[in-house]
CSV table of C-alpha atoms in Angstrom, one decimal:
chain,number,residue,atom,x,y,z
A,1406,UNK,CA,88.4,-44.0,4.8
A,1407,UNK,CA,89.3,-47.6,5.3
A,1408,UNK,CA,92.4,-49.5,4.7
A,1409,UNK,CA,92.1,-53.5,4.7
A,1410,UNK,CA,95.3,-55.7,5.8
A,1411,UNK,CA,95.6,-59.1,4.3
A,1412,UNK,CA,98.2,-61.4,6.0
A,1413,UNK,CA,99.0,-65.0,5.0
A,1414,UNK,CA,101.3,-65.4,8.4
A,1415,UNK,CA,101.5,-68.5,10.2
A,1416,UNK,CA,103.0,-68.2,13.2
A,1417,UNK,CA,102.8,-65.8,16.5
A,1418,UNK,CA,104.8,-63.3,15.9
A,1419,UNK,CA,104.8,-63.4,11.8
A,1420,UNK,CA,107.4,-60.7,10.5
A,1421,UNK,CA,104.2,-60.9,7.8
A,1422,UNK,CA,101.8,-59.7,10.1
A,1423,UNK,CA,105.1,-57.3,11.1
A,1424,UNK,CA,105.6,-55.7,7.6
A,1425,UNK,CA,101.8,-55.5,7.1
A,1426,UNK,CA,101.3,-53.3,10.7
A,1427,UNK,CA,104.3,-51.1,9.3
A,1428,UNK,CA,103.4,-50.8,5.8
A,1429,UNK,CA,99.7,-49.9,7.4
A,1430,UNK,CA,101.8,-47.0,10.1
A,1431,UNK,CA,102.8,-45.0,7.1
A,1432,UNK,CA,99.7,-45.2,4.9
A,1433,UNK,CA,96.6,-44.6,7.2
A,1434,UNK,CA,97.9,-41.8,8.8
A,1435,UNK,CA,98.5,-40.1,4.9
A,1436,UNK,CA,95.5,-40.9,2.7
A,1437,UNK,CA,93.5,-39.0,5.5
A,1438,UNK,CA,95.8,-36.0,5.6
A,1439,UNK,CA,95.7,-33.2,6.2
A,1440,UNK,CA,93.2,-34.1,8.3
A,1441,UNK,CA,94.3,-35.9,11.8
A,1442,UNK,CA,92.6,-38.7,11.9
A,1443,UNK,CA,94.0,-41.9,10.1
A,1444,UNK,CA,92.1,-44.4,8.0
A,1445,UNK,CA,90.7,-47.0,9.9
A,1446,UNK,CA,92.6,-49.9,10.1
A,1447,UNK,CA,91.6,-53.7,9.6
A,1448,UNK,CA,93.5,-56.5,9.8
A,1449,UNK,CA,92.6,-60.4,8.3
A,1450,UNK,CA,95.3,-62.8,9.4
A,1451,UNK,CA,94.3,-65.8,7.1
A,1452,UNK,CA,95.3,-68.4,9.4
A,1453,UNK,CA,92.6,-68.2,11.6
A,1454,UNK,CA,90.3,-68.7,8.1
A,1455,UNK,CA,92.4,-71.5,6.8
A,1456,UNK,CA,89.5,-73.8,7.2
A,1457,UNK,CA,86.6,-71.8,5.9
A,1458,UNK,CA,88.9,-71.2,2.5
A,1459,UNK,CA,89.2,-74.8,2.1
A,1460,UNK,CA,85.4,-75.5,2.7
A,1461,UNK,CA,84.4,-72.5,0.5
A,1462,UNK,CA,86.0,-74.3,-2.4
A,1463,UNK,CA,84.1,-77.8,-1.8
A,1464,UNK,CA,80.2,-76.5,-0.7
A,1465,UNK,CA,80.6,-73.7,-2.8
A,1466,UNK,CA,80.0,-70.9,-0.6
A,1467,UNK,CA,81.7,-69.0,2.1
A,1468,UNK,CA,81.0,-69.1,5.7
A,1469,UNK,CA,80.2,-66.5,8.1
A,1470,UNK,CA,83.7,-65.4,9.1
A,1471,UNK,CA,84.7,-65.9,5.7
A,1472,UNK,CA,82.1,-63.9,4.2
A,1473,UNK,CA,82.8,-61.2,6.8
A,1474,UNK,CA,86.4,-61.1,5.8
A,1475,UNK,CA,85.6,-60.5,1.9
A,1476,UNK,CA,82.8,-58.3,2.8
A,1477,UNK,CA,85.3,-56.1,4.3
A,1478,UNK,CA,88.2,-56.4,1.5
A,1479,UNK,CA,85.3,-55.4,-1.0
A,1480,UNK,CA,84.2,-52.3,1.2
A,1481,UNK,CA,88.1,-51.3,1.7
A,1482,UNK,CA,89.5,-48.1,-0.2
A,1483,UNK,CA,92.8,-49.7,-0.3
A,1484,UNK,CA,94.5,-52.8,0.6
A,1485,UNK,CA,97.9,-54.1,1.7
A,1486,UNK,CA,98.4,-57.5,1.3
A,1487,UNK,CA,101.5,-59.5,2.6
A,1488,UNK,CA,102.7,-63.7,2.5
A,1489,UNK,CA,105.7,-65.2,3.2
A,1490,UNK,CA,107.3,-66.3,0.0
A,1491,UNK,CA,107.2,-70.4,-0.3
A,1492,UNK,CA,110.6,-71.8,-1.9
A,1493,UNK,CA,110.4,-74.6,-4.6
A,1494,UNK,CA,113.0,-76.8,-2.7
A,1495,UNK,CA,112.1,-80.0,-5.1
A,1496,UNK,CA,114.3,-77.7,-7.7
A,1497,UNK,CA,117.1,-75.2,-6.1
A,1498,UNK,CA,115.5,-73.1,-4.0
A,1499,UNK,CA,115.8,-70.0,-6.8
A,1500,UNK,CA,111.9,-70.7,-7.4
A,1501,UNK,CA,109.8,-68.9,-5.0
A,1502,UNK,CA,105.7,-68.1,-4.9
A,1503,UNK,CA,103.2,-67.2,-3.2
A,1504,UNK,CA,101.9,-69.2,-0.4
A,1505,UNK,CA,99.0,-71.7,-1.1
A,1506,UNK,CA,96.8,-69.7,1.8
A,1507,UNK,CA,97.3,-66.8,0.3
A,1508,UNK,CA,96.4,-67.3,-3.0
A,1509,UNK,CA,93.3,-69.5,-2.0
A,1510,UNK,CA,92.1,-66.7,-0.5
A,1511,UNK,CA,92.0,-64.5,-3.4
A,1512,UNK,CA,90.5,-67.2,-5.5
A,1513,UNK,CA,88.0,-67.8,-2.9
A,1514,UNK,CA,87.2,-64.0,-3.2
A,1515,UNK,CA,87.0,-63.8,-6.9
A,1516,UNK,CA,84.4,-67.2,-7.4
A,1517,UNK,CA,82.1,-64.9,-4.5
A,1518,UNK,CA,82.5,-62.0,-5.9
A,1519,UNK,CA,84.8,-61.1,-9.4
A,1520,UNK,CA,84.8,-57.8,-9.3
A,1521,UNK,CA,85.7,-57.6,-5.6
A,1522,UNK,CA,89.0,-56.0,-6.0
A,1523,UNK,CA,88.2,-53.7,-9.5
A,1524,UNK,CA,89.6,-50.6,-9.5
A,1525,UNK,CA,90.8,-51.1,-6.1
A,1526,UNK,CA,94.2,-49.7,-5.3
A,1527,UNK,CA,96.3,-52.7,-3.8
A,1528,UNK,CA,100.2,-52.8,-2.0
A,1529,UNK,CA,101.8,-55.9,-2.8
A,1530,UNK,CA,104.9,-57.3,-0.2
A,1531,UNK,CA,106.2,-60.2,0.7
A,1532,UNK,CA,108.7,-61.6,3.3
A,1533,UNK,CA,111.3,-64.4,2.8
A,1534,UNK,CA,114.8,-66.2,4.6
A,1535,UNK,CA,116.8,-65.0,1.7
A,1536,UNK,CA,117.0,-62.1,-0.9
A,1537,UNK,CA,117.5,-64.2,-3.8
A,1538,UNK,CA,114.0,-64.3,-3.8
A,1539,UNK,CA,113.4,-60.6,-3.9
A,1540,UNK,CA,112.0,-60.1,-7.7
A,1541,UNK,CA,109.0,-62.7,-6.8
A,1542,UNK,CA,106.9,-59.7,-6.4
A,1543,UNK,CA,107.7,-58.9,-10.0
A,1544,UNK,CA,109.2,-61.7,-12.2
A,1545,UNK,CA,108.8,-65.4,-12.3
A,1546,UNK,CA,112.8,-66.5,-12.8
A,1547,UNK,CA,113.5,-68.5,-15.6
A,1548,UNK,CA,112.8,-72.0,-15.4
A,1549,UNK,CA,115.3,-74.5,-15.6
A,1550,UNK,CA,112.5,-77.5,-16.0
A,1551,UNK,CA,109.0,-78.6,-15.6
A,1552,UNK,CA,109.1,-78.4,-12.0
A,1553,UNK,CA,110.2,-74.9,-11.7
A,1554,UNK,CA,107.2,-72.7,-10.7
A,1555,UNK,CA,107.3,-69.0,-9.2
A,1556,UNK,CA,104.6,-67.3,-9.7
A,1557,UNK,CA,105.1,-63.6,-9.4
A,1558,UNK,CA,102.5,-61.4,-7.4
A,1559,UNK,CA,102.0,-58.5,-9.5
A,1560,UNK,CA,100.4,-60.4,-12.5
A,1561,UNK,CA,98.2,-62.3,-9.8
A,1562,UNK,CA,96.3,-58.9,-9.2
A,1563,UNK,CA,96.1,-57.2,-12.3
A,1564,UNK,CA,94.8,-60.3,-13.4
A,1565,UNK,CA,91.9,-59.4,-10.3
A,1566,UNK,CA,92.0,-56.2,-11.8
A,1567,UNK,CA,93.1,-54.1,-9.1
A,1568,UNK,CA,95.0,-50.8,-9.1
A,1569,UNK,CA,98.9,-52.1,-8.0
A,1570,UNK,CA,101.0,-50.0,-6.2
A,1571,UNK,CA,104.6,-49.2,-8.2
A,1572,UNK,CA,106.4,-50.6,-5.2
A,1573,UNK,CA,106.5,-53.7,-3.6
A,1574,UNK,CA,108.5,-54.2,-0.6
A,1575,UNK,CA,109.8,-57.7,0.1
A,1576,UNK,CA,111.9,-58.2,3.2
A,1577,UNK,CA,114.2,-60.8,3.8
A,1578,UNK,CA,115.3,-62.0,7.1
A,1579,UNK,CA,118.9,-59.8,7.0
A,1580,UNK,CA,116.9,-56.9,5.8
A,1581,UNK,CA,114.9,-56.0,9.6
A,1582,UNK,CA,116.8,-53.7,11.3
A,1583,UNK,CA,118.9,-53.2,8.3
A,1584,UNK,CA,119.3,-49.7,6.0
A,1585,UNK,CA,117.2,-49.7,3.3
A,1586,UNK,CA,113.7,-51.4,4.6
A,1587,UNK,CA,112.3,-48.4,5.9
A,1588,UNK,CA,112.8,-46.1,2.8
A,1589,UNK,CA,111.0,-48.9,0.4
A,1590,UNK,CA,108.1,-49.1,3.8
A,1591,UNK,CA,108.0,-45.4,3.3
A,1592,UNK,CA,107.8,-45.3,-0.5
A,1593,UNK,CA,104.9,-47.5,-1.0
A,1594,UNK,CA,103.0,-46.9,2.0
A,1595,UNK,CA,102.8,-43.1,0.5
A,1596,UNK,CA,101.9,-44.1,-2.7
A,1597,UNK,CA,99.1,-46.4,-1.6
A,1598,UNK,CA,97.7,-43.5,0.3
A,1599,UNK,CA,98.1,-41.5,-2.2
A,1600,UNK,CA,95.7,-44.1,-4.9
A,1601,UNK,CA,93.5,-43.9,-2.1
A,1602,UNK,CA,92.8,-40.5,-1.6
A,1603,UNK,CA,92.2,-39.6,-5.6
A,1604,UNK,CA,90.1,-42.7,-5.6
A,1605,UNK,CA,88.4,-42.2,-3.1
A,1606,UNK,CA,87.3,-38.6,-4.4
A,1607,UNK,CA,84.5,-37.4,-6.2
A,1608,UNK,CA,86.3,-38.9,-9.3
A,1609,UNK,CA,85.9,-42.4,-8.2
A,1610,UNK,CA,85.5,-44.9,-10.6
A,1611,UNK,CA,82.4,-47.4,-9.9
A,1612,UNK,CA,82.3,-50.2,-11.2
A,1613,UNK,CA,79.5,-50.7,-13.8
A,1614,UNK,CA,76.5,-52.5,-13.5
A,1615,UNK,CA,76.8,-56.6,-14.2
A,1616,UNK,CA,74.9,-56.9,-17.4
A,1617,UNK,CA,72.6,-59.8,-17.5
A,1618,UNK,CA,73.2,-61.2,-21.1
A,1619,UNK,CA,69.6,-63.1,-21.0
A,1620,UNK,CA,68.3,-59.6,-21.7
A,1621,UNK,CA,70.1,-59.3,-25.1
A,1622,UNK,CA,69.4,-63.1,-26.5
A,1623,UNK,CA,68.3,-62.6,-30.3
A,1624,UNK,CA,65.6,-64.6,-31.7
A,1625,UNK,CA,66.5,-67.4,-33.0
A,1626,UNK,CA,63.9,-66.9,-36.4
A,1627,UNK,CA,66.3,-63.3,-36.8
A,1628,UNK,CA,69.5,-65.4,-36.9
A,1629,UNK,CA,68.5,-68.0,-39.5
A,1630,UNK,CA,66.6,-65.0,-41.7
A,1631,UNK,CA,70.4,-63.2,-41.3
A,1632,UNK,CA,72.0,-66.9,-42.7
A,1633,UNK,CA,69.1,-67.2,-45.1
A,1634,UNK,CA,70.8,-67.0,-49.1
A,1635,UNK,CA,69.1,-64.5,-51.5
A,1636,UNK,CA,67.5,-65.7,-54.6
A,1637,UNK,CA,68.9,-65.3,-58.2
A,1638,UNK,CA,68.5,-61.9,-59.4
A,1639,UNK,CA,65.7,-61.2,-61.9
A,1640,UNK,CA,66.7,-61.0,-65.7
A,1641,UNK,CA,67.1,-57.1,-66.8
């Protein structure tokens, strides 16, 4: 079994990378159990792909690291995917999102391949300086005017339509080492194991073939014969 780890860090250390590793700890070891060995483990850090994203999107294509990377988010049987949360500071800093990286990656992913993450069960988190922006997971707060964006994360991948985990875990910068964290770490990290092990059983769900709409094209002499008018009816 094979878990996938997305992080949109940017620096060395990232508590990104940091809540990805943990959330990773508790669910590799239980979609394998009971058995001893834990899922395998792989970890993208998108920094390192920062350029290839931005190239895919202007030669149309991915390149070789890139490709690589998707290849193995398509081939995962679960993912956990973590940003830092970007602050709209032009407004007052209530407005939070997604980072830019993050969500070019997933875009990238989706022109190459739109069925990439069907079906595919998905752990959404997040870290931030400041719990006020601990529903961007969920819920886009209200917006005061036009330049008051957040885009919530959950709606991003059922849009992709994956299989999102009930919990998402966001941790602000008081919440390491704090009560609370770890219980939320151990709550989702379960459940994402748990999507992974029915999916991953004989009950899987495969995606269907891409129909190829050429094949059903109807002649064009059947379409004007269905707009054709019928004649007058003949006299009793």
């Amino acid at each position: 079994m094979k878990l996938v780890v997305v992080s949109a860090g940017l620096s060395v250390p990232s508590s990104t990378r940091l809540l990805g590793d943990r959330l990773a700890a508790v669910a590799a070891p239980a979609a394998t159990a009971p058995e001893p060995a834990p899922a395998d483990v792989t970890v993208i850090e998108l920094r390192d792909l920062a350029v290839e994203i931005a190239h895919t999107f202007t030669n149309g294509f991915p390149a070789p690291a890139l490709a690589d990377a998707f290849a193995e988010v398509a081939a995962a049987d679960g993912l956990i995917v973590v940003t830092p949360v970007v602050p709209e500071a032009r407004v007052d800093g209530a407005s939070a999102s997604y980072s830019g990286l993050f969500k070019s990656f997933f875009d990238a992913l989706s022109v190459t391949d739109e069925d990439a993450l069907t079906g595919k069960p998905v752990l959404i988190a997040a870290t931030g300086g400041t719990g006020r922006h601990s529903l961007v997971l969920d819920h886009a707060p209200p917006r005061s005017n036009e330049l008051a964006r957040g885009d919530p994360h959950r709606p991003l991948f059922a849009y992709l339509k994956a299989v999102v985990v009930p919990t998402g875990v966001y941790a602000a910068s008081e919440d390491w080492g704090a009560e609370g964290l770890d219980a939320r770490i151990g709550r989702a990290g379960t459940e994402l194991a748990a999507l992974m092990a029915g999916l991953s059983g004989p009950a899987t769900v495969r995606r269907p073939p891409r129909r190829d709409t050429f094949e059903e094209v109807t002649p064009f002499e059947q379409r004007l014969a269905a707009l054709s008018v019928p004649g007058p009816s003949p006299a009793p």
